[in-house]
């Protein structure tokens, strides 16, 4: 379904009568406009729809309806891809993952927005005030070019969720200090300073069987220190592994260097192999499900909310459920910090794969429909609404919003937001991204489930990527 504009018959007749009675003077009549949008089904898009329904007043005076198709994350890409490639032209507004940009721009589905920005200098100024990392990730194709296609809907980063009742317990603190000669991280600032070695120590220290003492009481179930995503589905393991690779001096294939950039020798460099080995070594200290290839972002979040893990690394977008006593056994026991890093020349390096999504417009959207969509996005990116979004559990990458001192008061994880923005990179935006991602996820799964070592895994990935990208003309 595309945007639908309707004028009721009686309104048209009334307008004609008014024109005749006033000797030719015309009166503008409000029209009905429906924007049909595909979005992933999770809190940031539910909040957006709620705000629209309760607050949005179109400047045009038209009656604008936002018809949202909420799609579960595991099915989101396949459903959107099927709709776009079928030619049905159902959606004119999509909350898209950044890595889809190349495929759907080259397919002729996503509309370039440079003309819309150039026609509205104030709006362009707002978009250009978005932090450079999410702006490049959510808006540009080719990546980091000045060709813009998206507006930020929800920016996201990985943070560390912690159980302060466990981490700050006096007895656990004393025992951890005795074993490792270091303080058990307890506050947000102490979590910020963690390395992956510190994270490993927390994992090792807090492995407890049901009935063993945990923070002064018998554990009600088997308990584990750490969790992060290790899932075969969609992009889950890649989003965590990329951070390890970048932090430890390795790289993924870099599309900004095409056609000179190579996959072989880069994707499987000694630094990248060491990084994957580091990632795999931490699985030992996680709940057993981590080694089955099914530890996606939802499973690790569930385990944390059920009180079975001391620390979990996950997206801010999932954080709201941890604060809600209806869905979280640990809602009153939370502390948040930045994702662990790697010490390089005395500095804690925190490179990570950015999350979050942009709004994009489809190419069949009419000028009137586009105007209503852009007016909505301008409203969404306004300081007032961005502050409200952050206060409701969302995030903002607009500098004037996230640098406001009150921003950190909205949610307990917001203190970790701005410091991590400078450390965000993104995966490829090229049209071949899904083939690259699917093969890589399959290979990572073999390593995660113990069927293949790190070097073999990255050698296989590098060869596949080299051949695919060379055939596509992206590697010389």
Coordinates of C-alpha atoms in Angstrom, one line a residue:
X1 CA 0.0 0.0 0.0
X2 CA 1.5 3.4 -0.9
X3 CA 0.5 6.7 0.7
X4 CA -3.2 7.2 0.1
X5 CA -4.7 10.7 -0.4
X6 CA -8.4 11.1 -0.4
X7 CA -10.9 13.9 -0.6
X8 CA -14.4 13.1 0.5
X9 CA -17.1 13.9 -1.9
X10 CA -19.1 16.2 0.4
X11 CA -15.9 18.2 1.2
X12 CA -15.2 18.6 -2.5
X13 CA -18.7 19.8 -3.1
X14 CA -18.5 22.2 -0.2
X15 CA -15.3 23.6 -1.6
X16 CA -16.8 24.1 -5.0
X17 CA -19.8 25.8 -3.5
X18 CA -17.6 28.1 -1.5
X19 CA -15.7 29.1 -4.6
X20 CA -18.8 29.9 -6.5
X21 CA -20.4 31.9 -3.6
X22 CA -17.3 34.0 -3.2
X23 CA -16.8 34.9 -6.8
X24 CA -13.9 32.6 -7.4
X25 CA -12.0 32.8 -4.1
X26 CA -10.6 29.4 -3.1
X27 CA -10.3 27.7 0.2
X28 CA -7.7 25.0 1.0
X29 CA -9.2 21.8 2.2
X30 CA -7.4 19.3 4.4
X31 CA -6.6 16.0 2.8
X32 CA -6.2 12.6 4.3
X33 CA -2.7 11.2 3.9
X34 CA -1.6 7.7 5.1
X35 CA 2.1 7.0 5.5
X36 CA 2.7 3.2 5.5
X37 CA 5.9 2.3 7.4
X38 CA 7.8 -1.0 8.0
X39 CA 9.6 -1.1 11.3
X40 CA 11.3 -3.6 13.6
X41 CA 9.1 -4.5 16.6
X42 CA 10.9 -3.2 19.7
X43 CA 10.6 -0.4 22.2
X44 CA 12.2 2.5 20.1
X45 CA 9.6 2.1 17.3
X46 CA 6.7 1.5 19.7
X47 CA 7.6 4.8 21.4
X48 CA 7.8 6.6 18.0
X49 CA 4.3 5.4 17.1
X50 CA 2.9 6.4 20.5
X51 CA 4.4 9.9 20.1
X52 CA 3.0 10.3 16.7
X53 CA -0.5 9.3 17.7
X54 CA -0.5 11.5 20.8
X55 CA 1.4 14.6 19.7
X56 CA 2.0 15.0 16.1
X57 CA 0.2 17.8 14.3
X58 CA 1.1 18.2 10.6
X59 CA 2.1 21.7 9.6
X60 CA 0.2 21.3 6.4
X61 CA -3.1 21.0 8.2
X62 CA -3.7 17.6 6.5
X63 CA -5.0 14.6 8.4
X64 CA -1.9 12.4 8.4
X65 CA -2.0 8.8 9.6
X66 CA 1.0 6.7 10.3
X67 CA 0.2 3.1 9.5
X68 CA 3.0 1.0 11.0
X69 CA 3.8 -2.6 10.2
X70 CA 5.7 -3.9 13.3
X71 CA 7.8 -6.9 12.2
X72 CA 9.8 -9.2 14.6
X73 CA 13.5 -8.6 14.3
X74 CA 14.5 -12.1 13.1
X75 CA 12.1 -11.7 10.1
X76 CA 12.6 -8.0 9.5
X77 CA 15.1 -8.1 6.6
X78 CA 13.5 -11.0 4.8
X79 CA 10.0 -9.4 5.0
X80 CA 11.2 -6.0 3.8
X81 CA 13.3 -7.4 1.1
X82 CA 10.4 -9.6 -0.2
X83 CA 8.1 -6.5 -0.2
X84 CA 10.6 -4.3 -2.1
X85 CA 11.7 -6.8 -4.6
X86 CA 8.2 -8.0 -5.4
X87 CA 7.2 -4.6 -6.8
X88 CA 4.2 -4.3 -4.6
X89 CA 5.3 -0.9 -3.4
X90 CA 3.6 -1.4 0.0
X91 CA 5.9 0.8 2.1
X92 CA 6.9 4.4 1.5
X93 CA 8.7 4.9 4.8
X94 CA 11.0 2.2 6.3
X95 CA 13.1 2.0 9.4
X96 CA 16.1 0.4 7.7
X97 CA 19.2 -1.2 9.0
X98 CA 22.2 0.8 7.8
X99 CA 23.8 -2.2 6.0
X100 CA 20.8 -2.4 3.7
X101 CA 21.5 1.0 2.1
X102 CA 23.7 -0.2 -0.8
X103 CA 21.4 -3.1 -1.8
X104 CA 18.2 -1.1 -1.7
X105 CA 19.7 2.1 -3.2
X106 CA 21.2 0.1 -6.1
X107 CA 17.9 -1.8 -6.5
X108 CA 16.1 1.5 -7.0
X109 CA 14.0 1.4 -3.8
X110 CA 15.5 4.0 -1.5
X111 CA 15.2 7.7 -2.4
X112 CA 18.2 10.0 -2.2
X113 CA 17.4 13.0 0.0
X114 CA 20.1 15.5 -0.9
X115 CA 17.5 17.7 -2.7
X116 CA 15.2 17.7 0.3
X117 CA 18.1 18.9 2.5
X118 CA 19.3 21.5 0.1
X119 CA 15.7 22.9 -0.2
X120 CA 15.5 23.3 3.6
X121 CA 18.7 24.8 5.1
X122 CA 17.5 24.6 8.7
X123 CA 16.6 21.0 8.3
X124 CA 20.0 20.3 6.7
X125 CA 21.7 22.0 9.6
X126 CA 19.8 19.7 12.1
X127 CA 20.9 16.6 10.2
X128 CA 24.5 17.8 10.0
X129 CA 24.5 18.3 13.8
X130 CA 24.1 14.5 14.2
X131 CA 27.3 12.9 15.5
X132 CA 29.5 12.0 12.5
X133 CA 29.5 8.2 13.2
X134 CA 25.8 7.6 13.2
X135 CA 25.3 10.2 10.4
X136 CA 27.7 8.3 8.1
X137 CA 26.3 4.9 9.2
X138 CA 22.6 5.7 8.8
X139 CA 22.6 8.2 5.9
X140 CA 25.4 7.6 3.4
X141 CA 25.9 5.5 0.4
X142 CA 28.6 4.9 -0.7
X143 CA 29.6 4.8 3.0
X144 CA 31.1 8.1 4.2
X145 CA 30.2 9.9 1.0
X146 CA 28.0 13.0 0.7
X147 CA 25.2 11.0 -0.9
X148 CA 22.4 11.0 1.8
X149 CA 19.5 8.5 2.0
X150 CA 18.5 8.2 5.6
X151 CA 17.4 10.2 8.7
X152 CA 18.3 8.8 12.1
X153 CA 15.3 7.2 13.8
X154 CA 17.0 5.4 16.7
X155 CA 20.8 5.5 17.2
X156 CA 22.1 2.6 19.4
X157 CA 25.4 1.3 20.9
X158 CA 26.3 -1.7 22.9
X159 CA 26.6 -1.1 26.7
X160 CA 27.3 -3.3 29.7
X161 CA 24.3 -4.1 31.9
X162 CA 25.3 -5.0 35.5
X163 CA 23.8 -6.4 38.7
X164 CA 25.0 -4.0 41.4
X165 CA 23.5 -6.1 44.2
X166 CA 25.9 -8.9 43.2
X167 CA 28.9 -6.8 42.0
X168 CA 28.9 -4.4 45.0
X169 CA 28.3 -7.1 47.6
X170 CA 31.0 -6.7 50.4
X171 CA 31.8 -10.4 50.6
X172 CA 32.1 -10.8 46.8
X173 CA 34.2 -7.6 46.6
X174 CA 36.6 -9.0 49.2
X175 CA 36.9 -12.4 47.6
X176 CA 37.4 -11.0 44.1
X177 CA 40.2 -8.7 45.4
X178 CA 41.9 -11.7 47.0
X179 CA 41.8 -13.8 43.9
X180 CA 42.6 -11.3 41.2
X181 CA 44.4 -8.5 43.0
X182 CA 41.9 -6.0 41.5
X183 CA 38.7 -4.4 42.6
X184 CA 35.5 -6.0 41.4
X185 CA 33.9 -3.4 39.1
X186 CA 30.7 -2.1 40.8
X187 CA 30.0 1.5 39.8
X188 CA 29.3 2.8 36.3
X189 CA 32.7 4.4 36.2
X190 CA 34.5 1.2 37.2
X191 CA 32.6 -0.7 34.5
X192 CA 33.6 2.0 32.0
X193 CA 37.3 1.2 32.7
X194 CA 36.9 -2.6 32.2
X195 CA 38.9 -4.5 29.6
X196 CA 38.0 -7.9 28.2
X197 CA 40.4 -9.5 30.6
X198 CA 38.5 -7.9 33.5
X199 CA 35.3 -9.1 31.9
X200 CA 36.7 -12.6 31.7
X201 CA 37.6 -12.4 35.4
X202 CA 34.0 -11.5 36.3
X203 CA 32.9 -14.5 34.2
X204 CA 35.2 -16.9 35.9
X205 CA 34.6 -15.6 39.4
X206 CA 30.8 -15.7 39.3
X207 CA 30.3 -19.2 38.0
X208 CA 28.1 -20.7 40.7
X209 CA 26.0 -23.8 40.9
X210 CA 22.5 -23.8 42.3
X211 CA 22.7 -23.7 46.1
X212 CA 26.2 -22.3 46.2
X213 CA 26.6 -19.0 48.1
X214 CA 26.1 -15.9 45.9
X215 CA 26.1 -12.4 47.5
X216 CA 25.3 -13.8 50.9
X217 CA 22.5 -16.3 49.9
X218 CA 22.3 -19.6 48.2
X219 CA 21.9 -19.3 44.4
X220 CA 18.4 -20.1 43.3
X221 CA 19.7 -21.5 40.0
X222 CA 23.0 -22.0 38.2
X223 CA 24.6 -18.5 37.9
X224 CA 27.0 -17.0 35.4
X225 CA 29.2 -13.9 35.4
X226 CA 28.9 -12.7 31.8
X227 CA 27.0 -12.8 28.6
X228 CA 27.1 -11.3 25.1
X229 CA 25.6 -12.1 21.7
X230 CA 26.8 -15.3 20.0
X231 CA 23.9 -16.1 17.7
X232 CA 23.9 -17.4 14.2
X233 CA 20.7 -15.5 13.2
X234 CA 20.9 -12.3 11.2
X235 CA 24.0 -10.3 12.3
X236 CA 24.2 -11.1 16.0
X237 CA 27.7 -12.6 16.4
X238 CA 29.2 -10.3 13.8
X239 CA 28.1 -7.2 15.7
X240 CA 30.1 -8.3 18.8
X241 CA 33.1 -9.9 17.0
X242 CA 33.7 -6.8 14.8
X243 CA 34.4 -4.8 18.0
X244 CA 37.0 -7.3 19.1
X245 CA 38.7 -7.2 15.7
X246 CA 38.9 -3.4 15.5
X247 CA 40.0 -3.1 19.1
X248 CA 42.9 -5.5 18.6
X249 CA 44.2 -3.8 15.5
X250 CA 42.5 -5.9 12.9
X251 CA 39.9 -4.9 10.3
X252 CA 37.0 -6.1 8.2
X253 CA 37.0 -5.5 4.5
X254 CA 36.9 -1.7 4.1
X255 CA 34.5 -0.6 1.4
X256 CA 35.9 3.0 1.5
X257 CA 39.1 1.6 0.0
X258 CA 37.5 -0.1 -2.9
X259 CA 38.8 -1.3 -5.3
X260 CA 42.3 -1.2 -3.7
X261 CA 41.2 -2.7 -0.4
X262 CA 41.5 -6.5 0.0
X263 CA 39.7 -9.1 2.0
X264 CA 42.4 -11.8 2.1
X265 CA 45.3 -10.8 4.3
X266 CA 43.0 -8.3 6.2
X267 CA 39.9 -10.3 7.3
X268 CA 42.2 -13.2 8.3
X269 CA 45.2 -11.1 9.6
X270 CA 47.0 -12.4 12.7
X271 CA 45.3 -9.6 14.7
X272 CA 41.9 -10.6 13.5
X273 CA 42.6 -14.3 14.3
X274 CA 43.8 -13.3 17.8
X275 CA 40.6 -11.2 18.3
X276 CA 38.3 -14.0 17.3
X277 CA 40.2 -16.4 19.6
X278 CA 39.7 -13.8 22.5
X279 CA 36.0 -13.7 21.7
X280 CA 35.6 -17.5 21.7
X281 CA 37.6 -17.9 24.9
X282 CA 35.0 -15.9 26.8
X283 CA 32.2 -18.3 25.9
X284 CA 33.5 -20.7 28.6
X285 CA 32.2 -18.4 31.3
X286 CA 28.8 -17.9 29.9
X287 CA 25.5 -19.8 30.2
X288 CA 25.8 -23.1 28.2
X289 CA 23.4 -21.7 25.5
X290 CA 26.2 -19.5 24.3
X291 CA 27.9 -22.5 22.7
X292 CA 24.8 -23.6 20.8
X293 CA 24.8 -20.7 18.3
X294 CA 21.5 -19.4 19.7
X295 CA 22.7 -16.7 22.1
X296 CA 21.2 -13.8 20.2
X297 CA 20.5 -10.3 21.7
X298 CA 17.1 -11.4 23.0
X299 CA 18.4 -14.5 24.8
X300 CA 21.2 -12.8 26.6
X301 CA 18.8 -10.0 27.6
X302 CA 16.3 -12.6 28.9
X303 CA 18.9 -14.3 30.9
X304 CA 20.0 -11.1 32.5
X305 CA 16.4 -10.0 33.3
X306 CA 15.8 -13.4 34.9
X307 CA 18.7 -12.8 37.3
X308 CA 21.0 -15.5 35.9
X309 CA 23.9 -13.4 34.8
X310 CA 26.0 -10.7 36.6
X311 CA 26.9 -8.7 33.5
X312 CA 25.5 -8.6 30.0
X313 CA 26.6 -6.7 26.9
X314 CA 23.6 -5.6 24.8
X315 CA 21.9 -2.8 22.9
X316 CA 20.4 0.1 24.7
X317 CA 17.3 -0.5 22.6
X318 CA 16.5 -3.5 24.7
X319 CA 17.2 -1.7 28.0
X320 CA 13.6 -0.7 28.9
X321 CA 12.5 -4.2 29.7
X322 CA 15.3 -4.5 32.3
X323 CA 13.9 -1.5 34.2
X324 CA 10.3 -2.8 34.2
X325 CA 9.5 -4.9 37.3
X326 CA 6.9 -6.7 35.2
X327 CA 9.5 -8.1 32.9
X328 CA 12.7 -8.0 35.0
X329 CA 13.6 -9.7 38.3
X330 CA 16.5 -7.2 38.6
X331 CA 14.8 -3.9 37.8
X332 CA 15.9 -2.3 41.1
X333 CA 19.4 -3.7 41.0
X334 CA 20.9 -2.2 37.8
X335 CA 24.1 -0.4 37.0
X336 CA 25.3 0.4 33.4
X337 CA 28.6 1.2 31.8
X338 CA 30.5 1.3 28.6
X339 CA 31.4 -1.9 26.7
X340 CA 34.8 -3.4 27.7
X341 CA 37.8 -2.4 25.7
X342 CA 41.4 -3.4 24.9
X343 CA 44.5 -1.6 26.3
X344 CA 46.7 -0.3 23.5
X345 CA 49.6 2.0 24.4
X346 CA 48.1 2.8 27.8
X347 CA 44.6 3.7 26.3
X348 CA 41.4 1.7 26.7
X349 CA 40.4 1.3 23.1
X350 CA 36.6 0.8 22.7
X351 CA 35.9 0.3 19.0
X352 CA 32.4 -1.2 18.5
X353 CA 29.9 -1.9 15.7
X354 CA 27.2 0.8 15.7
X355 CA 23.6 -0.3 16.1
X356 CA 20.4 1.6 15.4
X357 CA 18.5 2.5 12.3
X358 CA 17.6 5.3 9.9
X359 CA 14.3 6.3 8.4
X360 CA 14.4 6.0 4.6
X361 CA 11.9 7.0 1.9
X362 CA 11.0 4.8 -1.0
X363 CA 11.3 6.0 -4.6
X364 CA 7.6 5.7 -5.4
X365 CA 6.6 8.2 -2.8
X366 CA 4.9 11.2 -4.4
X367 CA 5.9 14.8 -3.7
X368 CA 2.9 15.4 -1.4
X369 CA 3.6 12.2 0.5
X370 CA 7.3 13.1 0.7
X371 CA 6.5 16.5 2.1
X372 CA 4.4 14.9 4.9
X373 CA 7.1 12.4 5.7
X374 CA 9.8 15.0 5.8
X375 CA 7.7 17.2 8.1
X376 CA 7.3 14.3 10.4
X377 CA 11.1 13.6 10.4
X378 CA 11.8 17.3 11.1
X379 CA 9.4 17.1 14.1
X380 CA 11.0 13.8 15.2
X381 CA 14.5 15.4 15.2
X382 CA 13.5 18.5 16.9
X383 CA 15.2 19.1 20.3
X384 CA 11.9 18.8 22.2
X385 CA 10.9 15.5 20.8
X386 CA 14.4 14.1 20.9
X387 CA 14.5 14.9 24.6
X388 CA 11.1 13.3 25.2
X389 CA 12.3 10.2 23.2
X390 CA 15.4 9.9 25.4
X391 CA 13.4 10.4 28.5
X392 CA 11.1 7.5 27.4
X393 CA 14.0 5.1 26.8
X394 CA 15.2 6.2 23.3
X395 CA 18.5 7.8 22.3
X396 CA 19.5 10.9 20.4
X397 CA 22.5 11.5 18.2
X398 CA 21.7 15.2 17.8
X399 CA 24.6 17.0 19.5
X400 CA 22.5 19.8 21.1
X401 CA 20.4 17.1 22.8
X402 CA 22.9 14.5 24.0
X403 CA 25.3 17.2 25.2
X404 CA 22.6 18.8 27.4
X405 CA 23.5 18.1 31.1
X406 CA 20.0 16.8 31.8
X407 CA 20.4 14.1 29.1
X408 CA 22.2 11.7 31.5
X409 CA 19.4 11.9 34.0
X410 CA 16.8 10.3 31.7
X411 CA 18.0 6.7 31.9
X412 CA 20.8 5.0 33.9
X413 CA 22.6 4.0 30.7
X414 CA 22.7 7.5 29.2
X415 CA 25.9 8.3 31.1
X416 CA 27.6 5.7 28.8
X417 CA 26.0 7.0 25.6
X418 CA 28.0 10.1 24.5
X419 CA 31.5 8.7 25.4
X420 CA 30.9 5.7 23.2
X421 CA 29.8 7.6 20.0
X422 CA 33.4 8.4 19.0
X423 CA 34.2 4.7 19.1
X424 CA 31.5 3.5 16.6
X425 CA 32.2 2.0 13.2
X426 CA 29.9 0.2 10.8
X427 CA 29.8 -2.9 8.7
X428 CA 29.6 -2.8 4.9
X429 CA 26.9 -0.9 3.0
X430 CA 27.6 -2.6 -0.3
X431 CA 24.8 -4.3 -2.3
X432 CA 26.4 -7.7 -1.6
X433 CA 26.1 -7.2 2.2
X434 CA 23.6 -10.0 2.7
X435 CA 25.8 -12.6 1.0
X436 CA 28.8 -11.4 3.0
X437 CA 26.9 -11.5 6.2
X438 CA 25.2 -14.8 5.8
X439 CA 28.4 -16.7 4.9
X440 CA 30.3 -14.9 7.8
X441 CA 27.5 -15.8 10.3
X442 CA 27.6 -19.4 9.2
X443 CA 31.4 -19.5 9.6
X444 CA 31.3 -17.8 13.0
X445 CA 28.7 -20.3 14.1
X446 CA 31.0 -23.2 13.3
X447 CA 33.6 -21.6 15.6
X448 CA 31.2 -20.7 18.4
X449 CA 29.8 -24.3 18.5
X450 CA 33.4 -25.7 18.6
X451 CA 33.4 -27.3 15.1
X452 CA 36.2 -25.0 13.7
X453 CA 39.1 -23.0 15.0
X454 CA 39.5 -19.2 14.6
X455 CA 42.1 -19.2 11.9
X456 CA 40.2 -21.7 9.6
X457 CA 37.1 -19.6 10.2
X458 CA 38.6 -16.3 9.1
X459 CA 40.5 -17.9 6.3
X460 CA 37.2 -19.3 4.9
X461 CA 35.5 -15.9 5.3
X462 CA 38.4 -14.0 3.7
X463 CA 38.5 -16.3 0.6
X464 CA 34.7 -16.1 0.2
X465 CA 34.7 -12.3 0.5
X466 CA 37.7 -11.9 -1.8
X467 CA 36.1 -14.0 -4.6
X468 CA 32.6 -12.4 -4.2
X469 CA 33.9 -8.8 -4.1
X470 CA 36.3 -9.3 -6.9
X471 CA 33.6 -10.7 -9.1
X472 CA 31.5 -7.6 -8.2
X473 CA 34.4 -5.3 -9.2
X474 CA 34.9 -4.0 -5.7
X475 CA 38.4 -5.6 -5.4
X476 CA 41.0 -5.3 -8.1

